[in-house]
Coordinates of C-alpha atoms in Angstrom, one line a residue:
Chain A
M170 CA 116.1 110.8 87.7
T171 CA 113.6 109.2 90.0
A172 CA 112.1 105.7 88.8
L173 CA 108.7 105.2 87.6
F174 CA 107.3 102.0 88.7
Y175 CA 104.8 100.7 86.2
G176 CA 104.6 104.6 84.9
V177 CA 104.1 105.9 88.6
E178 CA 106.5 108.2 90.5
L179 CA 106.5 107.6 94.3
S180 CA 106.7 110.3 96.7
S181 CA 109.7 108.8 98.5
P182 CA 112.0 105.6 97.8
L183 CA 111.0 104.2 101.2
M184 CA 108.4 101.3 100.6
L185 CA 107.3 100.4 104.4
G186 CA 105.5 97.4 105.6
T187 CA 102.8 97.4 108.1
A188 CA 103.3 94.4 110.3
Q189 CA 105.0 93.4 113.6
Y190 CA 104.2 96.8 115.2
P191 CA 103.4 96.8 119.0
S192 CA 99.9 98.6 118.4
P193 CA 97.8 99.9 115.5
D194 CA 98.9 103.7 117.0
I195 CA 102.4 103.1 116.7
L196 CA 101.9 101.8 113.3
R197 CA 100.5 104.9 112.4
D198 CA 103.2 107.2 113.9
A199 CA 105.9 104.9 112.4
V200 CA 104.0 105.8 109.0
L201 CA 103.7 109.5 109.7
A202 CA 107.4 109.5 110.4
A203 CA 108.6 107.3 107.3
E204 CA 106.6 109.5 104.9
P205 CA 106.7 106.4 102.7
G206 CA 106.0 106.3 99.1
V207 CA 103.8 102.7 99.7
V208 CA 103.0 100.7 102.4
T209 CA 102.6 97.0 102.1
V210 CA 99.8 95.3 103.3
S211 CA 98.5 91.3 103.2
L212 CA 95.5 89.6 103.5
R213 CA 94.4 87.1 106.3
R214 CA 91.3 84.7 107.4
E215 CA 88.8 87.5 108.6
S216 CA 86.5 86.6 111.5
A217 CA 82.7 87.7 111.2
G218 CA 82.7 88.7 115.1
E219 CA 86.1 90.5 115.7
R220 CA 86.5 92.2 111.9
A221 CA 89.9 92.9 112.8
G222 CA 90.8 93.5 109.1
Q223 CA 88.0 96.1 108.9
A224 CA 89.7 98.2 111.6
F225 CA 93.2 97.7 109.9
W226 CA 91.9 98.8 106.7
T227 CA 90.2 102.2 108.1
L228 CA 93.6 103.0 109.7
I229 CA 95.5 102.4 106.6
R230 CA 93.1 104.4 104.1
D231 CA 93.0 107.3 106.3
L232 CA 96.7 107.3 106.2
G233 CA 96.3 108.2 102.4
V234 CA 99.5 106.3 101.5
P235 CA 99.1 104.2 98.4
V236 CA 99.1 100.3 99.0
L237 CA 101.3 97.5 97.6
P238 CA 99.5 94.3 98.7
N239 CA 101.8 91.1 99.0
T240 CA 101.2 87.4 98.7
A241 CA 103.2 86.6 101.6
G242 CA 103.1 83.0 102.9
C243 CA 102.4 81.8 99.9
H244 CA 104.2 78.7 99.0
T245 CA 102.7 77.6 95.5
V246 CA 101.9 79.3 92.4
K247 CA 98.3 78.3 92.8
E248 CA 98.1 80.2 96.2
A249 CA 100.1 83.3 95.1
V250 CA 98.0 83.7 92.1
T251 CA 94.7 83.4 94.1
T252 CA 95.8 85.4 96.8
A253 CA 96.8 88.5 94.3
H254 CA 93.4 88.1 92.7
M255 CA 91.7 88.6 96.2
A256 CA 94.2 91.1 97.1
R257 CA 93.3 93.2 93.7
E258 CA 89.3 93.2 94.9
V259 CA 89.9 94.2 98.3
F260 CA 92.5 96.9 97.7
G261 CA 91.4 98.0 94.4
T262 CA 94.5 98.0 93.2
D263 CA 96.6 95.9 90.5
W264 CA 99.7 96.2 92.0
V265 CA 101.1 93.2 93.8
K266 CA 104.3 92.1 95.8
L267 CA 104.8 88.6 94.4
E268 CA 106.1 86.1 97.3
V269 CA 106.4 82.7 96.5
I270 CA 108.5 81.3 99.3
G271 CA 110.7 78.3 98.7
E272 CA 112.4 77.6 101.9
L273 CA 111.6 77.9 105.5
D274 CA 115.0 78.7 107.0
T275 CA 115.9 81.7 104.7
L276 CA 112.1 82.3 103.3
Q277 CA 114.1 82.8 99.7
P278 CA 112.0 82.7 97.0
D279 CA 111.0 79.8 94.8
V280 CA 112.3 81.5 91.7
F281 CA 110.8 78.6 89.2
G282 CA 107.6 79.3 90.9
L283 CA 107.7 83.3 91.2
V284 CA 108.5 83.5 87.2
E285 CA 105.5 81.1 86.5
A286 CA 103.3 83.2 89.0
A287 CA 104.7 86.3 87.3
R288 CA 103.8 85.4 83.9
I289 CA 99.9 84.3 85.1
L290 CA 99.5 87.4 86.7
T291 CA 100.8 89.8 83.9
E292 CA 98.6 88.4 81.6
D293 CA 95.7 88.7 83.9
G294 CA 96.6 92.4 83.7
F295 CA 98.8 92.6 87.3
K296 CA 101.4 94.7 87.9
V297 CA 104.0 92.5 89.6
F298 CA 106.6 93.5 91.9
P299 CA 108.3 89.8 92.3
Y300 CA 110.3 89.2 95.6
T301 CA 113.6 87.7 93.9
T302 CA 117.2 86.9 94.4
E303 CA 119.8 88.6 92.7
D304 CA 120.4 86.3 90.0
L305 CA 120.9 87.9 86.7
V306 CA 119.2 84.6 84.8
V307 CA 116.2 84.9 87.0
A308 CA 115.8 88.4 86.4
E309 CA 116.0 88.2 82.9
R310 CA 113.4 85.2 83.1
L311 CA 111.0 87.9 85.2
L312 CA 111.2 90.5 82.9
A313 CA 110.5 88.3 80.1
A314 CA 107.4 87.4 81.9
G315 CA 106.1 91.0 82.0
C316 CA 107.6 92.4 85.3
E317 CA 108.7 95.9 84.7
V318 CA 110.3 96.0 88.4
L319 CA 112.6 93.6 90.3
M320 CA 113.0 93.5 94.2
P321 CA 116.3 91.3 95.1
W322 CA 116.5 90.6 98.6
G323 CA 119.2 92.2 100.9
A324 CA 119.4 89.2 103.0
P325 CA 116.7 86.9 104.3
I326 CA 113.4 88.4 105.6
G327 CA 113.4 89.7 109.1
S328 CA 117.2 88.9 109.6
G329 CA 118.5 92.7 109.4
K330 CA 121.9 91.7 107.9
G331 CA 122.0 94.2 105.6
L332 CA 123.2 93.9 101.8
N333 CA 124.9 90.3 101.8
N334 CA 125.8 90.4 98.4
V335 CA 126.9 94.0 97.1
F336 CA 128.5 92.5 94.2
G337 CA 125.7 91.0 93.3
L338 CA 123.6 93.7 93.9
R339 CA 125.7 95.9 91.8
A340 CA 126.1 93.4 89.2
L341 CA 122.5 93.5 89.1
R342 CA 121.9 97.4 88.9
A343 CA 124.6 97.4 86.0
H344 CA 122.9 94.8 84.0
F345 CA 119.4 96.6 84.1
P346 CA 120.1 100.2 84.3
D347 CA 116.6 101.2 83.1
V348 CA 114.4 98.6 85.3
P349 CA 113.3 100.2 88.6
L350 CA 115.4 97.8 91.3
V351 CA 114.1 97.6 94.8
V352 CA 116.0 96.2 97.5
D353 CA 113.4 93.8 99.5
A354 CA 114.0 92.2 102.7
G355 CA 117.1 91.9 105.4
I356 CA 117.8 95.6 105.9
G357 CA 118.6 96.3 109.3
V358 CA 119.7 99.8 109.9
P359 CA 119.1 103.1 107.9
S360 CA 122.9 102.7 107.1
H361 CA 121.9 99.7 104.9
A362 CA 118.9 101.5 103.4
A363 CA 121.5 104.4 102.4
Q364 CA 124.2 101.9 100.7
A365 CA 121.2 100.7 98.7
L366 CA 120.3 103.9 97.3
E367 CA 123.8 104.8 96.8
L368 CA 124.4 101.6 94.8
G369 CA 121.6 102.9 92.2
Y370 CA 118.7 101.3 94.1
D371 CA 115.4 103.1 93.3
A372 CA 113.8 102.2 96.3
V373 CA 114.2 100.0 99.5
L374 CA 111.5 98.0 101.3
I375 CA 111.6 97.9 105.2
N376 CA 109.5 96.3 107.8
T377 CA 110.9 94.7 110.6
A378 CA 113.7 96.9 111.1
V379 CA 111.0 99.8 111.8
A380 CA 108.5 97.5 113.5
K381 CA 111.0 95.7 115.8
A382 CA 113.0 98.9 116.9
G383 CA 112.4 100.0 120.5
D384 CA 110.9 103.1 119.2
P385 CA 109.5 102.8 115.6
A386 CA 108.5 106.1 115.0
V387 CA 112.2 107.5 115.6
M388 CA 113.6 104.5 113.7
A389 CA 110.9 105.2 110.7
R390 CA 112.3 109.0 110.8
A391 CA 115.8 107.6 110.6
F392 CA 115.0 105.8 107.6
R393 CA 113.2 108.6 105.8
L394 CA 116.5 110.8 106.3
A395 CA 118.7 107.6 105.1
V396 CA 116.9 106.9 102.0
E397 CA 117.0 110.8 101.3
A398 CA 121.0 110.8 101.9
G399 CA 121.6 107.8 99.9
S400 CA 119.4 109.2 97.0
L401 CA 121.3 112.6 97.2
A402 CA 124.7 110.6 97.1
R403 CA 123.5 109.0 94.0
K404 CA 122.7 112.0 92.4
A405 CA 126.2 113.6 93.4
D406 CA 128.0 110.8 91.5
P407 CA 130.2 109.4 94.4
M408 CA 134.1 109.5 94.0
E409 CA 135.8 106.3 92.7
E410 CA 137.2 104.0 95.3
R411 CA 141.2 103.2 95.2
D412 CA 143.4 101.0 97.0
M413 CA 146.3 103.2 98.0
A414 CA 146.2 106.7 100.1
A415 CA 146.0 109.9 98.3
P416 CA 146.8 113.2 100.4
S417 CA 143.4 115.4 100.4
T418 CA 145.7 118.4 101.8
P419 CA 147.9 120.0 98.9
V420 CA 151.4 118.9 99.3
V421 CA 152.5 122.3 97.2
G422 CA 153.4 124.9 99.6
K423 CA 154.0 122.9 102.7
A424 CA 156.8 124.3 104.8
M425 CA 160.0 122.7 104.8
L426 CA 160.5 122.0 108.7
A427 CA 162.5 118.7 108.6
Chain B
M19 CA 74.5 71.7 105.0
K20 CA 78.1 71.5 106.1
I21 CA 80.4 74.1 104.8
M22 CA 84.1 74.6 105.9
V23 CA 84.6 78.3 106.5
N24 CA 88.3 79.6 107.3
D25 CA 88.8 76.1 108.3
E26 CA 85.8 75.6 110.8
V27 CA 82.8 73.9 110.1
H28 CA 79.6 75.7 109.9
E29 CA 76.2 74.1 109.5
V30 CA 74.1 76.8 107.1
S31 CA 71.0 77.2 105.5
A32 CA 72.6 79.2 102.6
R33 CA 72.6 77.8 99.1
T34 CA 74.9 80.3 97.9
L35 CA 78.4 82.1 98.9
A36 CA 76.5 85.5 98.5
A37 CA 73.9 84.1 101.0
L38 CA 76.5 82.2 103.2
I39 CA 78.5 85.7 103.7
D40 CA 75.4 87.3 104.7
E41 CA 74.2 84.3 107.1
L42 CA 77.8 84.4 108.7
G43 CA 77.6 88.1 109.5
Y44 CA 79.8 89.5 107.2
S45 CA 77.6 92.0 104.9
G46 CA 79.3 95.2 104.3
A47 CA 82.7 93.9 105.4
R48 CA 85.6 94.8 102.9
I49 CA 86.4 90.8 102.1
A50 CA 87.3 88.8 99.3
T51 CA 86.4 85.0 98.9
A52 CA 87.7 81.7 97.5
M53 CA 85.9 78.7 97.3
N54 CA 87.7 75.2 96.9
G55 CA 91.0 76.7 96.3
D56 CA 89.5 79.0 93.3
F57 CA 88.9 83.3 93.8
V58 CA 85.5 84.2 93.5
P59 CA 84.7 87.4 92.8
V60 CA 82.1 89.7 94.3
P61 CA 79.8 89.5 91.0
L62 CA 80.0 85.9 91.0
R63 CA 78.9 85.2 94.5
E64 CA 75.4 85.2 94.0
K65 CA 75.7 82.7 91.0
T66 CA 78.1 80.5 93.2
D67 CA 76.2 77.5 94.7
L68 CA 77.6 75.7 97.6
R69 CA 77.9 72.0 98.0
D70 CA 77.9 70.1 101.1
G71 CA 81.7 70.1 102.4
A72 CA 82.7 72.9 100.2
K73 CA 85.6 75.0 101.6
V74 CA 85.3 78.6 101.7
E75 CA 88.0 81.2 102.5
I76 CA 87.0 84.6 103.4
V77 CA 89.7 87.2 104.0
A78 CA 90.4 90.9 104.9
P79 CA 92.9 93.3 104.8
M80 CA 95.7 92.8 107.2
Q81 CA 99.2 93.9 108.1
G82 CA 102.2 92.7 106.0
G83 CA 105.5 93.4 104.9

């Protein structure tokens, strides 16, 4: 069954970031090739003269894909909450990808600030998508704070290392079978995305892996196919792993030639 | 009076946040505002008085991951 994100069924389990593309045209081509269920967007200071944000907004609006605003770069609860409020007004959605960054080398979330900000925002009517770790206790706290989706990292943002802690991600999936889970951050190649969906994750959020590819539009298509493959594999119920070989060709009836 | 807008000093005659946005040329733009760290929603901009040295943030949609 396809997961519902705050009651909404996404058209694809691929969530695509819009940052770091070589040009607006390449961003557009990548979104068209990826066919994502949502695109993530952000807020930055606007210059009255350049109005760069207005042009970007026109591009995104014309693509017709639902947006998920983030609070990227926020390091305190206050910053993240204020940014979320500004994003709700500008983008006209109460969805927010909540980031409270705790450490600069890994960009890992400040999970204490994250839980606090999530509680404040859900009380204000936001539908929070928290960027978190695979920690089960933090996950419990986020759900208790009102989150109905969790977005654990695969690896540090922009690292492309894939799913660093498969055991932890599998445990999170098993522990919260009914909570929509998204692997956010660290995915580098389409096989990582397929692996996340095979583990039973409901979606993946990709940005750098597409934007920094030599050909972002082709990589976007590769990710679209990967999430389709991963989703189908999950539905098909993968075989059990085993430690020893088991012959796939039947032994019965084999000619006696020795 | 002097107002900090996005970390730049502006000498303005506006007395409210709404007037400041017009004076600086943001009219009609899809923007959100904060003053001294607090979000100021659109309906409150006209009622939000500026004080000398106020710190205003004006943000707009941007690429994000």
